[in-house]
Amino acid sequence: MIDDAAPAKHPSESPSAVCDVLARLDDIGNEPRYVGKLSAHDNGMLEVTGFAYPLGYSGRVIATDGREISAEVVGFKGARTLMIPMVQDAPLRSGSRVLPYVKSNQAAVGEALFGRVIGPMGEPIDGKGPILTTESVPLAGQEGNVLRRASVSKRLDIGIRALNGLLTIGQGQRIAIIAGSGVGKSMLINQILDGVVADVVVVGLIGERGREVNDFVTRRREKKDAVPTVTIAVPADHSPSSRLKAAYRATAIAEHFRSKGLSVVLVLDSLTRVAHAQREIGLAAGEPPTMKGYPPSALSLIPRLVERAGNDSESGGSITAIYTVLADGDDLDDPVVDSARAIADGHVILSRSLAEQGIFPAIDIGKSISRVAVDIIEPEHLEVQLHFRRLWSVYEENRDLVLMGAYQAGNDPNIDEALANWPRLIEYIKQKPRELVDMQTSVAQLTDMFSP
């Protein structure tokens, strides 16, 4: 079916209606639009006829209550187009019209986004009116030369003593924060954003509780000297397509500011829920489940997202990416955990045992690593780091022997040293939620306490 002109709507007085009309005008061109027809709806998957658009494009399905429900093309079945709706409980019926929305694969970018909270389609959800931007970039990013990815050569001050001193993060590094549920991932992310030194922060809250989204936005607004922040939020009760769109949009916005030569910090919380969203879509589209029920597209999505971050040698900008990864059942061999750990430039493991003792941030130093630290810190700093890690490792390996009383003091000087220094190791890692420790102070305290 071909529609030569989109039906016009009268703009209401609400800013959202004005934005909707402007979006419609963007869609209207000199060429006719192909309008599809809903022919089947099975397990959240829409089958549409006459919708001749490629993968990744979106349409708007006219519901029986008059709403226009966004849906994204995820596959094809013969001549039919498979689409995932953004709203799963909408009243749809067979024969409903499906209008194209070809601008949906673009992300509006610009400084007008600073301080704003937007949804997966770029719509403002903070009640501050429309966002007036003049530029847009592809959601999926632009394929570039791998040689444009510059090496990590500068330290990035995070404001967390344990990270600055022991797991030093570089500008343009990709870090995975891995933990089970309730171990302090969100608390650590908030603490990092309070102290990070950057030009722009882009935060994607994917599949979080609605309360946590509101708490995060409130905390950012209360901090008057905060870095300019763009927040993309999709709560857990939204459709899998919405969660995917939000992750792509956050990454695309970060890429834009990097192309301007800025130092960007991208936070995606959480990468696991993005993979879960792709798993739902893949299984609904007929992909075969592989490891632990994940179809191939769910695991291949992780490197596609992570590899878009990093330093750009051409513009001089950088994206330092921090991804939280939920270890289901505290399983560090979960496929998503393993994929993220393999592709990232380092990982921070949060320990449930430390969290249960009230030690926050509950960073397990022995299992965590920064793969670029050796290239960006001084030899003296590296020596103290290695000494700290050795004491930590010796204590962890022999803790059970000590607790059972099977070890007698004086038998091994390394164990004796680790036992004597354990309280100081914990003291160095512990940090109050609102406390910030800069890079220089973190390194100085580490050197004073553990210089071999």
Short mmCIF file of C-alpha atoms in Angstrom, two decimals:
data_model
loop_
_atom_site.label_atom_id
_atom_site.label_comp_id
_atom_site.label_asym_id
_atom_site.label_seq_id
_atom_site.Cartn_x
_atom_site.Cartn_y
_atom_site.Cartn_z
CA MET A 1 0.00 0.00 0.00
CA ILE A 2 1.33 3.47 -0.86
CA ASP A 3 0.40 6.61 1.04
CA ASP A 4 1.24 9.86 -0.81
CA ALA A 5 0.83 12.14 2.18
CA ALA A 6 0.66 11.67 5.90
CA PRO A 7 -2.60 12.68 7.57
CA ALA A 8 -2.10 16.00 9.32
CA LYS A 9 -2.88 16.55 12.97
CA HIS A 10 -3.67 19.76 14.73
CA PRO A 11 -0.91 20.45 17.24
CA SER A 12 -2.20 20.73 20.77
CA GLU A 13 -0.78 23.06 23.35
CA SER A 14 1.42 20.35 24.87
CA PRO A 15 5.15 20.31 23.94
CA SER A 16 4.98 16.56 23.25
CA ALA A 17 2.31 17.11 20.62
CA VAL A 18 4.44 19.81 18.98
CA CYS A 19 7.40 17.41 18.87
CA ASP A 20 5.16 14.74 17.35
CA VAL A 21 4.02 17.08 14.59
CA LEU A 22 7.60 18.14 13.84
CA ALA A 23 8.59 14.49 13.63
CA ARG A 24 5.75 13.87 11.18
CA LEU A 25 6.88 16.77 9.02
CA ASP A 26 10.38 15.30 8.94
CA ASP A 27 8.94 12.04 7.65
CA ILE A 28 7.01 13.65 4.82
CA GLY A 29 9.12 13.88 1.69
CA ASN A 30 8.61 14.10 -2.03
CA GLU A 31 8.56 10.33 -2.39
CA PRO A 32 5.50 8.23 -1.45
CA ARG A 33 5.59 6.24 1.78
CA TYR A 34 4.88 2.53 2.01
CA VAL A 35 2.15 1.88 4.57
CA GLY A 36 1.84 -1.65 5.91
CA LYS A 37 -1.02 -3.64 7.35
CA LEU A 38 -0.91 -5.73 10.51
CA SER A 39 -1.74 -9.32 9.61
CA ALA A 40 -0.66 -11.32 12.68
CA HIS A 41 0.34 -10.80 16.31
CA ASP A 42 2.00 -13.78 18.00
CA ASN A 43 3.91 -13.74 21.32
CA GLY A 44 4.73 -10.05 21.05
CA MET A 45 5.87 -10.33 17.43
CA LEU A 46 3.97 -8.42 14.74
CA GLU A 47 3.74 -9.65 11.15
CA VAL A 48 3.13 -6.80 8.71
CA THR A 49 2.46 -6.90 4.97
CA GLY A 50 3.39 -4.16 2.51
CA PHE A 51 6.01 -2.57 4.80
CA ALA A 52 9.09 -2.43 2.54
CA TYR A 53 11.69 -1.11 4.96
CA PRO A 54 15.01 -2.65 6.10
CA LEU A 55 16.13 -3.96 9.48
CA GLY A 56 16.31 -1.41 12.26
CA TYR A 57 13.66 0.93 10.83
CA SER A 58 10.55 1.70 12.80
CA GLY A 59 6.89 2.17 12.15
CA ARG A 60 3.85 3.35 14.03
CA VAL A 61 0.95 0.94 14.39
CA ILE A 62 -2.47 2.57 14.73
CA ALA A 63 -4.14 1.05 17.80
CA THR A 64 -7.91 0.81 18.26
CA ASP A 65 -7.82 3.61 20.85
CA GLY A 66 -6.17 5.98 18.35
CA ARG A 67 -2.66 5.75 19.75
CA GLU A 68 0.31 5.28 17.44
CA ILE A 69 2.47 2.48 18.84
CA SER A 70 6.12 2.47 17.77
CA ALA A 71 7.47 -0.83 16.48
CA GLU A 72 10.85 -1.82 15.06
CA VAL A 73 11.71 -4.10 12.14
CA VAL A 74 13.66 -7.10 13.46
CA GLY A 75 13.32 -9.66 10.67
CA PHE A 76 11.37 -11.02 7.73
CA LYS A 77 9.22 -14.06 7.06
CA GLY A 78 8.84 -14.36 3.31
CA ALA A 79 7.14 -11.20 2.10
CA ARG A 80 6.06 -10.27 5.63
CA THR A 81 7.98 -7.94 7.91
CA LEU A 82 8.50 -8.95 11.56
CA MET A 83 8.28 -6.10 14.06
CA ILE A 84 8.56 -5.75 17.82
CA PRO A 85 6.22 -3.14 19.38
CA MET A 86 7.55 -0.64 21.94
CA VAL A 87 4.34 -1.06 23.96
CA GLN A 88 3.31 -4.67 24.50
CA ASP A 89 -0.19 -4.21 25.96
CA ALA A 90 -1.58 -1.88 23.29
CA PRO A 91 -5.01 -2.75 21.79
CA LEU A 92 -3.98 -3.83 18.29
CA ARG A 93 -6.15 -5.64 15.78
CA SER A 94 -5.65 -7.40 12.46
CA GLY A 95 -5.68 -4.93 9.61
CA SER A 96 -4.30 -1.99 11.58
CA ARG A 97 -2.27 0.44 9.48
CA VAL A 98 1.50 0.62 10.03
CA LEU A 99 3.02 4.00 9.13
CA PRO A 100 6.78 4.34 8.54
CA TYR A 101 8.94 6.42 10.83
CA VAL A 102 12.23 6.47 8.96
CA LYS A 103 13.86 8.99 11.32
CA SER A 104 13.78 6.41 14.10
CA ASN A 105 17.26 5.13 13.21
CA GLN A 106 18.70 8.58 13.95
CA ALA A 107 19.61 10.09 17.32
CA ALA A 108 19.15 13.82 17.88
CA VAL A 109 22.35 15.24 19.40
CA GLY A 110 23.67 18.55 20.68
CA GLU A 111 24.24 20.61 23.80
CA ALA A 112 20.48 21.02 24.20
CA LEU A 113 20.54 17.51 25.70
CA PHE A 114 22.65 18.61 28.69
CA GLY A 115 20.74 18.14 31.92
CA ARG A 116 17.83 16.42 30.18
CA VAL A 117 16.27 12.99 30.67
CA ILE A 118 15.01 11.30 27.50
CA GLY A 119 13.33 8.04 26.57
CA PRO A 120 14.36 5.35 24.06
CA MET A 121 13.03 7.30 21.05
CA GLY A 122 14.69 10.53 22.18
CA GLU A 123 11.48 11.96 23.61
CA PRO A 124 11.83 14.18 26.72
CA ILE A 125 10.43 12.56 29.87
CA ASP A 126 11.55 15.15 32.43
CA GLY A 127 8.66 17.56 31.89
CA LYS A 128 10.95 20.38 30.72
CA GLY A 129 9.46 20.75 27.25
CA PRO A 130 10.82 19.87 23.81
CA ILE A 131 14.53 19.46 23.11
CA LEU A 132 15.58 21.71 20.23
CA THR A 133 18.49 20.05 18.46
CA THR A 134 19.70 20.61 14.91
CA GLU A 135 21.99 17.60 14.40
CA SER A 136 21.43 13.86 14.25
CA VAL A 137 23.65 10.79 14.00
CA PRO A 138 22.95 7.11 13.17
CA LEU A 139 21.85 5.04 16.16
CA ALA A 140 23.99 2.11 15.04
CA GLY A 141 27.07 4.30 14.64
CA GLN A 142 29.28 4.72 11.62
CA GLU A 143 31.74 2.02 10.66
CA GLY A 144 35.22 3.50 10.83
CA ASN A 145 38.83 2.52 10.42
CA VAL A 146 40.04 0.48 13.38
CA LEU A 147 43.35 2.37 13.24
CA ARG A 148 41.53 5.52 14.38
CA ARG A 149 41.24 3.94 17.83
CA ALA A 150 44.10 5.55 19.73
CA SER A 151 45.85 3.87 22.65
CA VAL A 152 44.94 4.66 26.23
CA SER A 153 47.70 6.94 27.52
CA LYS A 154 46.14 9.22 30.17
CA ARG A 155 44.87 8.45 33.63
CA LEU A 156 41.25 9.33 34.47
CA ASP A 157 40.42 10.55 37.96
CA ILE A 158 37.36 8.59 39.14
CA GLY A 159 37.17 9.86 42.73
CA ILE A 160 37.23 6.31 44.16
CA ARG A 161 40.39 5.51 46.12
CA ALA A 162 40.43 1.79 45.28
CA LEU A 163 39.98 2.44 41.56
CA ASN A 164 42.44 5.33 41.35
CA GLY A 165 45.11 3.57 43.36
CA LEU A 166 44.73 -0.14 42.57
CA LEU A 167 42.74 -0.42 39.32
CA THR A 168 43.78 2.80 37.62
CA ILE A 169 41.42 3.62 34.76
CA GLY A 170 42.60 5.38 31.62
CA GLN A 171 40.80 7.91 29.46
CA GLY A 172 39.11 5.92 26.69
CA GLN A 173 39.13 2.61 28.57
CA ARG A 174 36.14 0.22 28.64
CA ILE A 175 35.44 -1.19 32.11
CA ALA A 176 32.89 -3.84 33.18
CA ILE A 177 31.58 -3.69 36.75
CA ILE A 178 30.43 -7.23 37.50
CA ALA A 179 28.38 -8.28 40.50
CA GLY A 180 25.33 -10.17 41.65
CA SER A 181 22.14 -8.44 42.69
CA GLY A 182 22.24 -6.19 45.74
CA VAL A 183 26.03 -5.94 46.05
CA GLY A 184 26.34 -2.19 45.38
CA LYS A 185 26.65 -1.65 41.62
CA SER A 186 24.29 1.34 41.55
CA MET A 187 25.92 2.87 44.63
CA LEU A 188 29.35 2.59 43.02
CA ILE A 189 28.11 4.12 39.74
CA ASN A 190 26.65 7.11 41.60
CA GLN A 191 29.91 7.56 43.49
CA ILE A 192 31.93 7.42 40.26
CA LEU A 193 29.72 10.03 38.60
CA ASP A 194 30.10 12.31 41.63
CA GLY A 195 33.89 12.33 41.29
CA VAL A 196 34.74 11.66 37.65
CA VAL A 197 36.68 14.32 35.73
CA ALA A 198 35.27 14.66 32.18
CA ASP A 199 33.65 17.11 29.76
CA VAL A 200 30.38 15.21 29.29
CA VAL A 201 28.66 12.27 30.97
CA VAL A 202 26.11 10.12 29.13
CA VAL A 203 24.14 7.67 31.27
CA GLY A 204 21.91 4.90 29.96
CA LEU A 205 19.65 3.45 32.67
CA ILE A 206 18.43 0.29 30.96
CA GLY A 207 15.86 -1.92 32.66
CA GLU A 208 16.27 -0.31 36.08
CA ARG A 209 13.56 0.08 38.71
CA GLY A 210 11.50 3.22 38.21
CA ARG A 211 12.38 4.36 41.73
CA GLU A 212 16.12 4.07 41.03
CA VAL A 213 15.77 6.15 37.86
CA ASN A 214 14.07 8.93 39.84
CA ASP A 215 16.64 8.72 42.65
CA PHE A 216 19.50 8.95 40.15
CA VAL A 217 18.06 12.02 38.40
CA THR A 218 17.38 13.73 41.73
CA ARG A 219 20.93 13.11 42.92
CA ARG A 220 22.42 14.53 39.72
CA ARG A 221 20.28 17.68 40.01
CA GLU A 222 21.30 18.21 43.61
CA LYS A 223 24.99 18.24 42.68
CA LYS A 224 25.49 21.80 41.48
CA ASP A 225 29.05 21.31 40.17
CA ALA A 226 28.23 18.09 38.28
CA VAL A 227 29.60 17.43 34.81
CA PRO A 228 27.02 18.15 32.04
CA THR A 229 24.95 14.96 31.92
CA VAL A 230 22.59 13.38 29.41
CA THR A 231 20.35 10.61 30.80
CA ILE A 232 18.52 8.00 28.74
CA ALA A 233 16.11 6.04 30.92
CA VAL A 234 14.00 2.95 30.19
CA PRO A 235 12.48 1.21 33.24
CA ALA A 236 12.29 -2.58 33.57
CA ASP A 237 8.62 -2.80 32.57
CA HIS A 238 9.23 -1.44 29.05
CA SER A 239 9.50 -3.60 25.94
CA PRO A 240 12.78 -5.26 24.90
CA SER A 241 12.89 -3.09 21.77
CA SER A 242 12.79 0.04 23.96
CA ARG A 243 15.73 -1.21 26.02
CA LEU A 244 17.79 -1.88 22.91
CA LYS A 245 16.98 1.52 21.41
CA ALA A 246 18.04 3.24 24.63
CA ALA A 247 21.43 1.49 24.66
CA TYR A 248 22.09 2.41 21.03
CA ARG A 249 20.94 5.99 21.60
CA ALA A 250 23.21 6.48 24.62
CA THR A 251 26.20 5.18 22.67
CA ALA A 252 25.38 7.33 19.62
CA ILE A 253 25.12 10.48 21.75
CA ALA A 254 28.48 9.70 23.37
CA GLU A 255 30.03 9.18 19.91
CA HIS A 256 28.79 12.60 18.80
CA PHE A 257 30.46 14.43 21.68
CA ARG A 258 33.65 12.41 21.15
CA SER A 259 33.70 13.56 17.51
CA LYS A 260 33.77 17.13 18.87
CA GLY A 261 37.04 16.37 20.69
CA LEU A 262 35.47 16.07 24.14
CA SER A 263 36.27 13.64 26.94
CA VAL A 264 33.08 11.63 27.44
CA VAL A 265 32.18 9.15 30.16
CA LEU A 266 29.50 6.68 29.05
CA VAL A 267 27.72 4.63 31.71
CA LEU A 268 25.42 1.79 30.65
CA ASP A 269 23.51 0.24 33.53
CA SER A 270 23.11 -2.54 32.77
CA LEU A 271 24.65 -4.41 29.85
CA THR A 272 23.00 -7.62 31.03
CA ARG A 273 19.51 -6.22 30.59
CA VAL A 274 20.42 -5.09 27.09
CA ALA A 275 21.49 -8.65 26.30
CA HIS A 276 18.26 -9.95 27.88
CA ALA A 277 16.28 -7.64 25.60
CA GLN A 278 18.06 -9.00 22.53
CA ARG A 279 17.48 -12.53 23.82
CA GLU A 280 13.71 -11.91 23.98
CA ILE A 281 13.69 -10.46 20.47
CA GLY A 282 15.92 -13.20 19.04
CA LEU A 283 13.86 -16.02 20.49
CA ALA A 284 10.61 -14.42 19.34
CA ALA A 285 12.07 -14.09 15.83
CA GLY A 286 12.90 -17.80 15.76
CA GLU A 287 16.62 -17.83 16.59
CA PRO A 288 17.85 -21.08 18.17
CA PRO A 289 18.84 -20.81 21.84
CA THR A 290 22.47 -21.71 22.51
CA MET A 291 24.42 -21.29 25.74
CA LYS A 292 22.04 -20.92 28.72
CA GLY A 293 19.18 -19.93 26.43
CA TYR A 294 20.95 -17.02 24.74
CA PRO A 295 20.60 -16.89 20.94
CA PRO A 296 23.73 -15.90 18.96
CA SER A 297 22.49 -12.32 18.39
CA ALA A 298 22.32 -11.63 22.15
CA LEU A 299 26.00 -12.40 22.72
CA SER A 300 27.21 -10.79 19.49
CA LEU A 301 25.48 -7.56 20.54
CA ILE A 302 27.94 -7.04 23.42
CA PRO A 303 31.12 -6.51 21.36
CA ARG A 304 29.17 -4.38 18.87
CA LEU A 305 28.25 -1.96 21.65
CA VAL A 306 31.52 -2.05 23.59
CA GLU A 307 33.76 -1.58 20.56
CA ARG A 308 32.10 1.74 19.76
CA ALA A 309 33.75 3.30 22.82
CA GLY A 310 37.40 4.30 23.09
CA ASN A 311 39.76 7.08 21.97
CA ASP A 312 39.53 8.74 18.54
CA SER A 313 42.92 9.74 17.16
CA GLU A 314 41.34 11.98 14.50
CA SER A 315 39.16 14.20 16.71
CA GLY A 316 41.19 13.82 19.90
CA GLY A 317 38.03 12.93 21.81
CA SER A 318 37.43 9.89 23.97
CA ILE A 319 34.67 7.70 25.37
CA THR A 320 35.51 6.08 28.68
CA ALA A 321 32.79 3.44 28.98
CA ILE A 322 31.61 1.84 32.21
CA TYR A 323 29.22 -1.10 31.82
CA THR A 324 27.53 -2.79 34.73
CA VAL A 325 27.03 -6.53 34.30
CA LEU A 326 24.63 -8.51 36.48
CA ALA A 327 25.99 -11.94 37.35
CA ASP A 328 22.81 -14.01 37.64
CA GLY A 329 23.06 -16.12 40.77
CA ASP A 330 26.59 -14.71 41.37
CA ASP A 331 27.74 -16.87 38.46
CA LEU A 332 30.92 -15.28 37.07
CA ASP A 333 30.88 -17.81 34.21
CA ASP A 334 27.52 -16.59 32.90
CA PRO A 335 27.72 -16.08 29.09
CA VAL A 336 27.04 -12.34 29.31
CA VAL A 337 29.61 -11.91 32.10
CA ASP A 338 32.19 -13.90 30.17
CA SER A 339 31.57 -11.99 26.92
CA ALA A 340 31.81 -8.60 28.65
CA ARG A 341 34.93 -9.58 30.56
CA ALA A 342 36.60 -10.78 27.36
CA ILE A 343 35.93 -7.66 25.28
CA ALA A 344 36.42 -4.95 27.93
CA ASP A 345 39.77 -3.39 28.86
CA GLY A 346 39.35 -4.40 32.47
CA HIS A 347 36.76 -5.54 34.97
CA VAL A 348 35.80 -4.76 38.55
CA ILE A 349 34.33 -7.67 40.51
CA LEU A 350 32.16 -6.78 43.49
CA SER A 351 32.23 -9.33 46.30
CA ARG A 352 29.06 -10.34 48.13
CA SER A 353 31.20 -11.45 51.07
CA LEU A 354 32.70 -7.96 51.47
CA ALA A 355 29.29 -6.32 51.04
CA GLU A 356 27.83 -8.52 53.78
CA GLN A 357 30.60 -7.26 56.08
CA GLY A 358 29.58 -3.65 55.34
CA ILE A 359 32.66 -2.95 53.24
CA PHE A 360 31.77 -0.58 50.37
CA PRO A 361 32.72 -0.36 47.60
CA ALA A 362 32.92 -4.15 47.87
CA ILE A 363 35.71 -4.52 45.29
CA ASP A 364 37.46 -7.89 45.18
CA ILE A 365 40.94 -6.69 44.25
CA GLY A 366 42.28 -10.19 43.59
CA LYS A 367 39.67 -10.92 40.90
CA SER A 368 39.61 -7.42 39.38
CA ILE A 369 42.04 -5.98 36.86
CA SER A 370 42.71 -2.92 34.73
CA ARG A 371 44.45 -4.04 31.54
CA VAL A 372 45.81 -0.58 30.73
CA ALA A 373 47.09 0.39 34.19
CA VAL A 374 50.63 -0.76 33.47
CA ASP A 375 50.82 1.69 30.53
CA ILE A 376 49.55 4.80 32.31
CA ILE A 377 51.09 4.76 35.80
CA GLU A 378 54.60 5.32 37.13
CA PRO A 379 56.86 2.32 37.90
CA GLU A 380 56.80 3.18 41.62
CA HIS A 381 53.01 3.20 41.62
CA LEU A 382 52.93 -0.15 39.79
CA GLU A 383 55.30 -1.67 42.32
CA VAL A 384 53.04 -0.69 45.22
CA GLN A 385 49.97 -1.99 43.34
CA LEU A 386 51.63 -5.38 42.85
CA HIS A 387 52.64 -5.51 46.52
CA PHE A 388 49.05 -4.77 47.60
CA ARG A 389 47.69 -7.45 45.26
CA ARG A 390 50.21 -9.98 46.55
CA LEU A 391 49.14 -9.38 50.16
CA TRP A 392 45.48 -9.63 49.17
CA SER A 393 46.00 -12.85 47.23
CA VAL A 394 48.04 -14.53 49.98
CA TYR A 395 45.36 -13.71 52.57
CA GLU A 396 42.50 -15.00 50.38
CA GLU A 397 44.33 -18.24 49.56
CA ASN A 398 45.08 -19.03 53.21
CA ARG A 399 42.05 -17.54 54.96
CA ASP A 400 40.34 -20.92 55.46
CA LEU A 401 43.48 -22.40 57.01
CA VAL A 402 43.72 -19.51 59.45
CA LEU A 403 40.04 -19.68 60.39
CA MET A 404 40.25 -23.42 61.03
CA GLY A 405 43.31 -22.93 63.21
CA ALA A 406 45.45 -25.06 60.89
CA TYR A 407 48.07 -22.35 60.50
CA GLN A 408 50.53 -21.37 63.22
CA ALA A 409 52.06 -17.92 63.16
CA GLY A 410 55.71 -17.88 62.15
CA ASN A 411 55.56 -20.78 59.69
CA ASP A 412 55.40 -18.56 56.59
CA PRO A 413 56.52 -14.90 56.57
CA ASN A 414 54.31 -14.09 53.57
CA ILE A 415 51.18 -15.33 55.34
CA ASP A 416 52.20 -13.51 58.51
CA GLU A 417 52.64 -10.28 56.57
CA ALA A 418 49.27 -10.68 54.84
CA LEU A 419 47.50 -11.37 58.15
CA ALA A 420 49.11 -8.37 59.80
CA ASN A 421 48.19 -6.04 56.92
CA TRP A 422 44.64 -7.28 56.24
CA PRO A 423 42.91 -4.57 58.35
CA ARG A 424 44.93 -1.91 56.49
CA LEU A 425 44.01 -3.44 53.12
CA ILE A 426 40.33 -3.17 54.00
CA GLU A 427 40.81 0.33 55.41
CA TYR A 428 42.26 1.48 52.09
CA ILE A 429 39.39 0.05 50.04
CA LYS A 430 36.54 1.35 52.23
CA GLN A 431 35.07 4.71 51.27
CA LYS A 432 31.93 6.51 52.37
CA PRO A 433 29.21 6.93 49.69
CA ARG A 434 29.56 10.73 49.55
CA GLU A 435 33.32 10.80 50.06
CA LEU A 436 35.59 11.59 47.10
CA VAL A 437 39.33 10.93 46.94
CA ASP A 438 41.26 12.40 44.02
CA MET A 439 43.97 10.61 42.06
CA GLN A 440 46.94 12.27 43.75
CA THR A 441 45.65 11.56 47.25
CA SER A 442 44.75 7.96 46.36
CA VAL A 443 48.25 7.21 45.07
CA ALA A 444 49.94 9.02 47.99
CA GLN A 445 47.93 7.06 50.58
CA LEU A 446 48.65 3.78 48.80
CA THR A 447 52.38 4.50 48.69
CA ASP A 448 52.54 5.58 52.35
CA MET A 449 50.65 2.50 53.58
CA PHE A 450 52.03 -0.30 51.39
CA SER A 451 55.35 0.72 49.95
CA PRO A 452 57.45 -2.52 49.96
#
